Short mmCIF file of N, CA and C in Angstrom, two decimals:
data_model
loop_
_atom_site.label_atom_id
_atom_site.label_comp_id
_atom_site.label_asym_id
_atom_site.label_seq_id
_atom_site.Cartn_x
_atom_site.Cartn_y
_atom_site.Cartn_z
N UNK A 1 0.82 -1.19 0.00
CA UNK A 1 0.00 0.00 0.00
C UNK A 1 0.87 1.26 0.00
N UNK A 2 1.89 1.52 0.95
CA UNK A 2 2.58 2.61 0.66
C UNK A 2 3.32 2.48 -0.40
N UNK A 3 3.73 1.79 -1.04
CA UNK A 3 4.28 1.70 -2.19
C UNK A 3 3.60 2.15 -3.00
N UNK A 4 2.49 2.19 -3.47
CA UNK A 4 1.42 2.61 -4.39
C UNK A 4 1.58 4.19 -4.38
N UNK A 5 1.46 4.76 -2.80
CA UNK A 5 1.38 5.96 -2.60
C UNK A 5 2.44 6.61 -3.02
N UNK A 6 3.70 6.35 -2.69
CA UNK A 6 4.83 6.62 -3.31
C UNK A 6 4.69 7.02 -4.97
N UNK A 7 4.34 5.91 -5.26
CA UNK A 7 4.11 5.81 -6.85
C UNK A 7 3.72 7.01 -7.30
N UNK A 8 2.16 6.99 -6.60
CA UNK A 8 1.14 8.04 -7.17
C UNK A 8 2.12 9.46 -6.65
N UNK A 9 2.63 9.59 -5.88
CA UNK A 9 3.28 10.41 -5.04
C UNK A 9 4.52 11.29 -6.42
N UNK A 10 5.22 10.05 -6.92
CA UNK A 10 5.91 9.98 -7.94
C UNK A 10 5.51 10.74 -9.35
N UNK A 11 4.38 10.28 -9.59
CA UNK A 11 3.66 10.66 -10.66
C UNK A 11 2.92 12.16 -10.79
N UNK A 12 2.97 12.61 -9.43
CA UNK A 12 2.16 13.38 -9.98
C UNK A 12 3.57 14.75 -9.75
N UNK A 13 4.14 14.33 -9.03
CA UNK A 13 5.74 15.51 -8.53
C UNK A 13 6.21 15.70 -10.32
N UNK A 14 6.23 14.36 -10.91
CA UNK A 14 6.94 14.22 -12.16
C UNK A 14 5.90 14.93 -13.12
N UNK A 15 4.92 14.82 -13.02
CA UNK A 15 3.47 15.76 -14.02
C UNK A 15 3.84 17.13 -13.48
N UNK A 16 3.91 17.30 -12.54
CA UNK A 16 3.75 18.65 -12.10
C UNK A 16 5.16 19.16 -13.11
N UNK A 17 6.29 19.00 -12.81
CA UNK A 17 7.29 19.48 -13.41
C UNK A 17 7.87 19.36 -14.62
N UNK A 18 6.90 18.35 -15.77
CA UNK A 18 6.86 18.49 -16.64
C UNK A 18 5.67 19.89 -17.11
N UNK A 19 4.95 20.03 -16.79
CA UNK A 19 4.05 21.17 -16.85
C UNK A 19 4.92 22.17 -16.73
N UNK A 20 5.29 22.54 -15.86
CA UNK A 20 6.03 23.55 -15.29
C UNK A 20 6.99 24.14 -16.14
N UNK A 21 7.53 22.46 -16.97
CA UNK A 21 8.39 22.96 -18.06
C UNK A 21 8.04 23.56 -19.32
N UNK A 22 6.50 22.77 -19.83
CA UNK A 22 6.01 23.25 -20.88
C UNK A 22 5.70 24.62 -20.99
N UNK A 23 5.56 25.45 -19.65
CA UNK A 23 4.95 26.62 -19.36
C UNK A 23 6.15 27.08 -19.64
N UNK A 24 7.32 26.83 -19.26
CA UNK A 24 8.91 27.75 -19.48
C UNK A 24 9.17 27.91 -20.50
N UNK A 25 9.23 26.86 -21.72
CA UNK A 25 9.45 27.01 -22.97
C UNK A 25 8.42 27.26 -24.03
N UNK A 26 6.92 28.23 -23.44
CA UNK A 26 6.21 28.31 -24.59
C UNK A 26 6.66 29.45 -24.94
N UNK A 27 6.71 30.02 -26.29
CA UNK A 27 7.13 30.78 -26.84
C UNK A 27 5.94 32.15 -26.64
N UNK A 28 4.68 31.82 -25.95
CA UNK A 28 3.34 32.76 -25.89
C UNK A 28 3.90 32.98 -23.85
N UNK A 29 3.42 33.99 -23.82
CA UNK A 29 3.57 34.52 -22.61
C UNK A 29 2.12 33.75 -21.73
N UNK A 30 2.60 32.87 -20.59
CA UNK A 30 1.61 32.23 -19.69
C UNK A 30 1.77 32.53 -18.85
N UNK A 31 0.69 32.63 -18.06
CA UNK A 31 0.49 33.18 -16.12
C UNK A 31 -0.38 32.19 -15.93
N UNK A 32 -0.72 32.04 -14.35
CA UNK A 32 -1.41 30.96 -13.59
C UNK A 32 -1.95 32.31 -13.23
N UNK A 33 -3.21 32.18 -12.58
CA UNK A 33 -4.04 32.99 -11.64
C UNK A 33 -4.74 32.40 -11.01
N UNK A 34 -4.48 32.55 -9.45
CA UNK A 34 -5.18 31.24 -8.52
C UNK A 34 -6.35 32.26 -7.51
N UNK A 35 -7.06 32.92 -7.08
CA UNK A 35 -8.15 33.89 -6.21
C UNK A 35 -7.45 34.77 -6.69
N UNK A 36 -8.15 35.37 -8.01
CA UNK A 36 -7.50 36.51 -8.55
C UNK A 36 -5.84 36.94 -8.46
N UNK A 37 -4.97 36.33 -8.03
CA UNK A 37 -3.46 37.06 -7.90
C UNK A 37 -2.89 35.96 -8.91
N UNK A 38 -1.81 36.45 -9.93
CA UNK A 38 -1.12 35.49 -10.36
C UNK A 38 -0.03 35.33 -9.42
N UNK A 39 0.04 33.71 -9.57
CA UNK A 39 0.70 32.96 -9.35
C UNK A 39 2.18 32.06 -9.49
N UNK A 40 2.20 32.28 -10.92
CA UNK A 40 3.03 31.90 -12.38
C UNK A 40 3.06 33.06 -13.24
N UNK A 41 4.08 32.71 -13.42
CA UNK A 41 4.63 33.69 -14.96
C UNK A 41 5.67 33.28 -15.63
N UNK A 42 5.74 32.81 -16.93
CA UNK A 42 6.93 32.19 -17.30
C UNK A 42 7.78 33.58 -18.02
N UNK A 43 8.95 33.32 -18.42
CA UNK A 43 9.83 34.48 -19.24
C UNK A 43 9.39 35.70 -20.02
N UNK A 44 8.74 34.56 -20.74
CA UNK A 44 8.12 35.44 -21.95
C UNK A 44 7.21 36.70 -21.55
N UNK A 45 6.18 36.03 -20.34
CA UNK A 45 5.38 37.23 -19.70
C UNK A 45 6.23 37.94 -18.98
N UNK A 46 7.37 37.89 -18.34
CA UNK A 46 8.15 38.60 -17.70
C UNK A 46 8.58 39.90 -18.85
N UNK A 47 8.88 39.28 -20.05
CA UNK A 47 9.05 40.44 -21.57
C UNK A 47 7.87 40.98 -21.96
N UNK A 48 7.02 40.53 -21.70
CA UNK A 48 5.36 41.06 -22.29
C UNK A 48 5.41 42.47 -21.48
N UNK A 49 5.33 42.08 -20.42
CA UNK A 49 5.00 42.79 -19.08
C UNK A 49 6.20 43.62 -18.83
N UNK A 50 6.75 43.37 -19.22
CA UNK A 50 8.36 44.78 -18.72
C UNK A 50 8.59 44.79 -17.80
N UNK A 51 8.60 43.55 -16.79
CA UNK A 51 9.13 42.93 -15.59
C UNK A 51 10.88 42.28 -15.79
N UNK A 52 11.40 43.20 -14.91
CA UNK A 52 12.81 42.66 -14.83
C UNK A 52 13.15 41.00 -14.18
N UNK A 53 11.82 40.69 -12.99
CA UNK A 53 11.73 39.77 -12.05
C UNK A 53 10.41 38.96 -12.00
N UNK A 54 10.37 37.98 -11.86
CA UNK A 54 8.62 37.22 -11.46
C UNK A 54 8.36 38.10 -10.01
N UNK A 55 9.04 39.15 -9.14
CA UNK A 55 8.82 39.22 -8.20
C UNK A 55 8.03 40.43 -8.43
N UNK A 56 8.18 40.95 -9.46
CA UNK A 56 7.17 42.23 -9.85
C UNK A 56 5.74 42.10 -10.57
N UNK A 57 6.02 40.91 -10.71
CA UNK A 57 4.31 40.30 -11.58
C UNK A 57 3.46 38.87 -10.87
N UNK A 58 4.22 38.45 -9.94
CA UNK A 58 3.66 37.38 -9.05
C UNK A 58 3.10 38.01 -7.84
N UNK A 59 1.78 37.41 -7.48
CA UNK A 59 1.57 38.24 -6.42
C UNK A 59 0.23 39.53 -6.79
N UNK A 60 0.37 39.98 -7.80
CA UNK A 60 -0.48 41.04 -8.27
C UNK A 60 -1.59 40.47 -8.69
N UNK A 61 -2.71 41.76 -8.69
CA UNK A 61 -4.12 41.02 -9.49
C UNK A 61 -3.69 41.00 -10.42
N UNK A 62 -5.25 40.04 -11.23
CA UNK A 62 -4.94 39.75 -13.11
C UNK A 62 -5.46 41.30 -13.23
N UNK A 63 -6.09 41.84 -12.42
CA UNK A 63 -6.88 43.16 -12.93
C UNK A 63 -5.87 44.39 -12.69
N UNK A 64 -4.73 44.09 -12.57
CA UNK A 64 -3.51 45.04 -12.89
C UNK A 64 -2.90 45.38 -13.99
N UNK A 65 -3.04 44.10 -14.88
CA UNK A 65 -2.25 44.27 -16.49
C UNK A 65 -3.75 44.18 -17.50
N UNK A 66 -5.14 44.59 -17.16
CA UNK A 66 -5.80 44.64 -18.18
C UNK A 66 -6.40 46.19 -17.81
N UNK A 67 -6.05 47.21 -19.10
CA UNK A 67 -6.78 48.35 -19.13
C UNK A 67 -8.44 48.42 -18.40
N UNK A 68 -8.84 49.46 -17.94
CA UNK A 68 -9.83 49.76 -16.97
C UNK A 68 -10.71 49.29 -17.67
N UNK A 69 -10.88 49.86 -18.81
CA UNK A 69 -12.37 49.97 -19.74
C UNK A 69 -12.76 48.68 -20.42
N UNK A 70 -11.60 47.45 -19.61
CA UNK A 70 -11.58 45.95 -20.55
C UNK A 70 -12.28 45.04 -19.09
N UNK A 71 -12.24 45.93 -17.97
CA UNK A 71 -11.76 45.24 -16.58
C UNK A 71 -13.42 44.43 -16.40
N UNK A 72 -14.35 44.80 -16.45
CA UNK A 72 -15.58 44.49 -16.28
C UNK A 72 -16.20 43.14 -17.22
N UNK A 73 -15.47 42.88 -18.60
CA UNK A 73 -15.42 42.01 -19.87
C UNK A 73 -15.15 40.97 -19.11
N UNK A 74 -13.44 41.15 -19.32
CA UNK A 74 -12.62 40.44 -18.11
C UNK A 74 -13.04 39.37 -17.35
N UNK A 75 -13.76 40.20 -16.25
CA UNK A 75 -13.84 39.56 -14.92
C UNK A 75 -14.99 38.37 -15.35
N UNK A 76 -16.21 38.66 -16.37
CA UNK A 76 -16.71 38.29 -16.48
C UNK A 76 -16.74 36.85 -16.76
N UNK A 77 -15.70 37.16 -17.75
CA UNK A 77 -15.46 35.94 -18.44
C UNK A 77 -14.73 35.24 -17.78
N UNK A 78 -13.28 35.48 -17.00
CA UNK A 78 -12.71 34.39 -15.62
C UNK A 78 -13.78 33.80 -14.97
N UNK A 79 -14.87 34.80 -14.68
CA UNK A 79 -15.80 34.07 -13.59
C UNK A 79 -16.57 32.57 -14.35
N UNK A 80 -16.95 32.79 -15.47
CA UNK A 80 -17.52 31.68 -16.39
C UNK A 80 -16.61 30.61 -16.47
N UNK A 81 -15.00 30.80 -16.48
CA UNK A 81 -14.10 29.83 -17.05
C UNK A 81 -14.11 28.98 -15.65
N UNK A 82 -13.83 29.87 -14.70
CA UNK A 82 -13.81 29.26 -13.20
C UNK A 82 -15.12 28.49 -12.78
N UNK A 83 -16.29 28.88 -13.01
CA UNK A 83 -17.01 28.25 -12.46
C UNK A 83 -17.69 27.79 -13.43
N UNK A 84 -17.58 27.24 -14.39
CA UNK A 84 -18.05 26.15 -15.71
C UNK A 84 -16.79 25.16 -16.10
N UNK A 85 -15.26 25.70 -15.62
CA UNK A 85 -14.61 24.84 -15.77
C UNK A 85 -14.19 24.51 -17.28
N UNK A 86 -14.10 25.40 -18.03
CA UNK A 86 -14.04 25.34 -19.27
C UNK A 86 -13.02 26.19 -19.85
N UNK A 87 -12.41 26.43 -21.11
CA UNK A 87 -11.92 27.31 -21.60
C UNK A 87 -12.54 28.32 -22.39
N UNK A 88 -12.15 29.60 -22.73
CA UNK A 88 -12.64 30.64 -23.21
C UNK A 88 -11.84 31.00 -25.08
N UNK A 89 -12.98 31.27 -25.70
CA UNK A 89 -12.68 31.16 -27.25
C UNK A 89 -10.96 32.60 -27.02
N UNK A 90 -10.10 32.05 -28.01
CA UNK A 90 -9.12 32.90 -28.48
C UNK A 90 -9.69 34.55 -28.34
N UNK A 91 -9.25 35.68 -28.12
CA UNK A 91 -9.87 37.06 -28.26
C UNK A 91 -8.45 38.09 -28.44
N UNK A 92 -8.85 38.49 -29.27
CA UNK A 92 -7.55 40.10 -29.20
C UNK A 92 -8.19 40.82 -28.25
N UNK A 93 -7.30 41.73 -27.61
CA UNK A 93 -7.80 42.43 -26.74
C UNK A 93 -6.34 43.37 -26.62
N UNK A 94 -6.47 43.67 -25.19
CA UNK A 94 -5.06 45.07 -24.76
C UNK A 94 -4.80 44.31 -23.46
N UNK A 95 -3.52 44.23 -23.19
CA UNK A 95 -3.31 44.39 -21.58
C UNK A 95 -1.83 45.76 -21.47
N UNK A 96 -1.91 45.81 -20.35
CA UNK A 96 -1.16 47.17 -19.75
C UNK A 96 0.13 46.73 -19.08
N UNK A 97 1.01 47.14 -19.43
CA UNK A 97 2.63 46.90 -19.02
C UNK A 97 2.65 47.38 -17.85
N UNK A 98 4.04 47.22 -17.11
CA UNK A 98 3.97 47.54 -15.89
C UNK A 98 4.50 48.77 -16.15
N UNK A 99 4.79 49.24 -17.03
CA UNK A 99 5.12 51.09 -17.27
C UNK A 99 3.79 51.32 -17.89
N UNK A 100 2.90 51.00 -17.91
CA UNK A 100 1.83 51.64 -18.58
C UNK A 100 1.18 51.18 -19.84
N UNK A 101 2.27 51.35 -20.52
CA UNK A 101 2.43 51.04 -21.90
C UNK A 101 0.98 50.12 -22.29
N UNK A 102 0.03 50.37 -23.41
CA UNK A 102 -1.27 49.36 -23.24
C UNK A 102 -0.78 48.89 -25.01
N UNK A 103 -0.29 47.44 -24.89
CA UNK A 103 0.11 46.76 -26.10
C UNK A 103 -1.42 45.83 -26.45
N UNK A 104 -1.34 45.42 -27.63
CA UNK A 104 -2.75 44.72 -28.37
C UNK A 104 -1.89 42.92 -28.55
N UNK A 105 -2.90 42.11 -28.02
CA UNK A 105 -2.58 40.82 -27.72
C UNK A 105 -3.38 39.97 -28.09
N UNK A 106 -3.10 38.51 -28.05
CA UNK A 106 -4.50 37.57 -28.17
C UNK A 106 -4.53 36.78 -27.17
N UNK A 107 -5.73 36.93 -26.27
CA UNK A 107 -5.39 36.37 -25.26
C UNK A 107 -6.27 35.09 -24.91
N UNK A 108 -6.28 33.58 -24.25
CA UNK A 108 -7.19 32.67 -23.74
C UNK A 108 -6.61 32.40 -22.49
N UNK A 109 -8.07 31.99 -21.75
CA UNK A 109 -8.18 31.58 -20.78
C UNK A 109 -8.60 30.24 -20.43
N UNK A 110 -7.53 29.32 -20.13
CA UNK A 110 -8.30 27.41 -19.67
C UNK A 110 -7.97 27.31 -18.18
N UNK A 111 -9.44 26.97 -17.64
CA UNK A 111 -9.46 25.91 -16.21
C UNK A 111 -8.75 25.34 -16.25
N UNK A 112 -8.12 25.47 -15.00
CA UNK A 112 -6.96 24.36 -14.38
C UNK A 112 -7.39 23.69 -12.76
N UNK A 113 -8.29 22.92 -12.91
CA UNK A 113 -8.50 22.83 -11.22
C UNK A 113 -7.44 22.25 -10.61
N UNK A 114 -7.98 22.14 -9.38
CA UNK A 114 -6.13 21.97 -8.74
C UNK A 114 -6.67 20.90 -7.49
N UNK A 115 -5.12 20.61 -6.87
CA UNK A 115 -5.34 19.16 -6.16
C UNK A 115 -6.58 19.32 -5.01
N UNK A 116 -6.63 20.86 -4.48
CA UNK A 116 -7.45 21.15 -3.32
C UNK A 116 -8.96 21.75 -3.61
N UNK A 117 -9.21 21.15 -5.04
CA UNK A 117 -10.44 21.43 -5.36
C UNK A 117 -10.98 22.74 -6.00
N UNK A 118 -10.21 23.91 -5.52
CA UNK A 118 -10.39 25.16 -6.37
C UNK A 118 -9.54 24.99 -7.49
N UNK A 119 -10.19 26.18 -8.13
CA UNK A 119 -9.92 26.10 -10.00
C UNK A 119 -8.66 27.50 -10.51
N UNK A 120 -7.54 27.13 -10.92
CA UNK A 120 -6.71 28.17 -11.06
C UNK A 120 -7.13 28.29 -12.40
N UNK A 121 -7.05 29.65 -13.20
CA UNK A 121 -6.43 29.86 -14.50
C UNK A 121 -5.30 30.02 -15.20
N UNK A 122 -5.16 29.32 -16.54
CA UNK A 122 -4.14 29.57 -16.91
C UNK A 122 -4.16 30.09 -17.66
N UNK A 123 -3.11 31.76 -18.11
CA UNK A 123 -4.23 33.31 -19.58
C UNK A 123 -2.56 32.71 -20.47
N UNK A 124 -2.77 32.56 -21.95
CA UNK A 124 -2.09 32.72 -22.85
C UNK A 124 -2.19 33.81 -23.21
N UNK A 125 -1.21 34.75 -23.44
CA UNK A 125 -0.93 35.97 -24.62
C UNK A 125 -0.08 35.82 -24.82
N UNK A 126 -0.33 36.53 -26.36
CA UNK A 126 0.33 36.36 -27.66
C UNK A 126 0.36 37.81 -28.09
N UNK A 127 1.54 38.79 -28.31
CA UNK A 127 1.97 39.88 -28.37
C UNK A 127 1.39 40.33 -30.03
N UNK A 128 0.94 40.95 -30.33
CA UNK A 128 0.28 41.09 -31.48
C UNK A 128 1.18 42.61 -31.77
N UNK A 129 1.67 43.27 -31.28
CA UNK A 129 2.61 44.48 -31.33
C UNK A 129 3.01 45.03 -32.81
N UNK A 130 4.55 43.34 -32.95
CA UNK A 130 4.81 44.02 -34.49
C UNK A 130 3.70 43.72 -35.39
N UNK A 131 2.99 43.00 -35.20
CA UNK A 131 1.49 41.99 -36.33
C UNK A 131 0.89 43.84 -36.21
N UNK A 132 0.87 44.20 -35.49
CA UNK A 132 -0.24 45.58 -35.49
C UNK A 132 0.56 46.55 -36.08
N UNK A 133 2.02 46.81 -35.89
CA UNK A 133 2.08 47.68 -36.73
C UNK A 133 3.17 47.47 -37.94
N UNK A 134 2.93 46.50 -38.72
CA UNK A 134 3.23 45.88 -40.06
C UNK A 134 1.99 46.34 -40.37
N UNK A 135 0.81 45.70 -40.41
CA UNK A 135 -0.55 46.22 -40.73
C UNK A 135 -1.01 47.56 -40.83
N UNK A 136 -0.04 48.41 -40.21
CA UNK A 136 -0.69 49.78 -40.04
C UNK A 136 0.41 50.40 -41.40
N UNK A 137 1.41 49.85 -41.65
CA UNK A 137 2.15 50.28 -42.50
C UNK A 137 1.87 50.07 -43.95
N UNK A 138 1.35 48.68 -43.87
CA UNK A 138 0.51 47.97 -45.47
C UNK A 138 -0.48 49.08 -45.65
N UNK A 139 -0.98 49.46 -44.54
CA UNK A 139 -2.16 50.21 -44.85
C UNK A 139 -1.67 52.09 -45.17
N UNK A 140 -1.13 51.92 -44.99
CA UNK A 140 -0.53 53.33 -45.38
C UNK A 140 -0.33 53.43 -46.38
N UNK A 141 0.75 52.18 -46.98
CA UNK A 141 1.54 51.97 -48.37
C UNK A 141 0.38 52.08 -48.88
N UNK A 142 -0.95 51.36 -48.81
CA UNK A 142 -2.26 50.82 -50.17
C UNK A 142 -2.72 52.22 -50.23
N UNK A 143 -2.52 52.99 -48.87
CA UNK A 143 -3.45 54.07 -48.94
C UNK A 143 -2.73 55.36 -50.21
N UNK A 144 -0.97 54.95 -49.87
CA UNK A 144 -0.30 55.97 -50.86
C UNK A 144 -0.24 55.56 -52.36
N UNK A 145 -0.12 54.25 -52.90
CA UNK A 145 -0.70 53.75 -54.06
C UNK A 145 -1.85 54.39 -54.56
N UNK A 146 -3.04 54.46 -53.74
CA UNK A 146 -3.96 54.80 -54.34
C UNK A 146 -4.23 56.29 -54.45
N UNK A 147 -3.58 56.73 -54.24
CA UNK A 147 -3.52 58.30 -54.05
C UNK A 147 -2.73 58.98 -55.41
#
């Protein structure tokens, strides 16, 4: 019997830190958010966010890096993911740097419940920055063509 436990004990230390890894090497900026504060932040969100440290972005609400006028959308929709347990369709949207700065992103949200029964989130963004202004430049160029 304790052997088993061990096992399971085994298995899940070894899941956990394979996760942990997948989250390090995604190339999209991921956070955990467990009662509103994130939790997690891998590199990439540390560059999203203009955080020198996880110690400047762990710890904070999610309602710190999303512009005011998005904050009410937002919440809404965590509250659905959390308590339906589901993930939320892909969305562009804005979140807010820790200088301010409000960059255009694509962001999702998937349930992650956890060993103690509450439900963490986990938010993908995806920096849409240069994608936005390549686009703003095509559109200039078509606009001076046609002129």
């Amino acid at each position: 019997m304790v052997e088993g436990l061990q096992s399971t004990d085994n298995d899940i230390l070894e899941t956990q830190v394979s996760c942990r890894h997948l989250i390090d090497i995604s190339p999209d900026a991921v956070l955990i958010c467990h009662n509103d504060k994130i939790v997690l932040a891998n590199d990439e969100c540390l560059k999203l966010l203009g955080a020198k440290d996880r110690s400047q972005i762990v710890g904070l609400s999610h309602a710190e890096i999303v512009p005011s006028e998005q904050l009410t959308a937002m919440k809404d929709q965590l509250r659905d993911v959390v308590h339906k347990g589901f993930s939320a369709p892909l969305m562009v949207t804005t979140v807010r740097r820790l200088d301010g700065e409000i960059i255009p992103v694509e962001r999702q949200f998937v349930a992650m419940p956890r060993h103690d029964g509450s439900m963490a989130v986990l938010i993908v963004l995806r920096d849409l920055s240069e994608r936005t202004r390549v686009a703003g430049r095509m559109m200039h160029s078509e606009t001076l063509v046609r002129s």
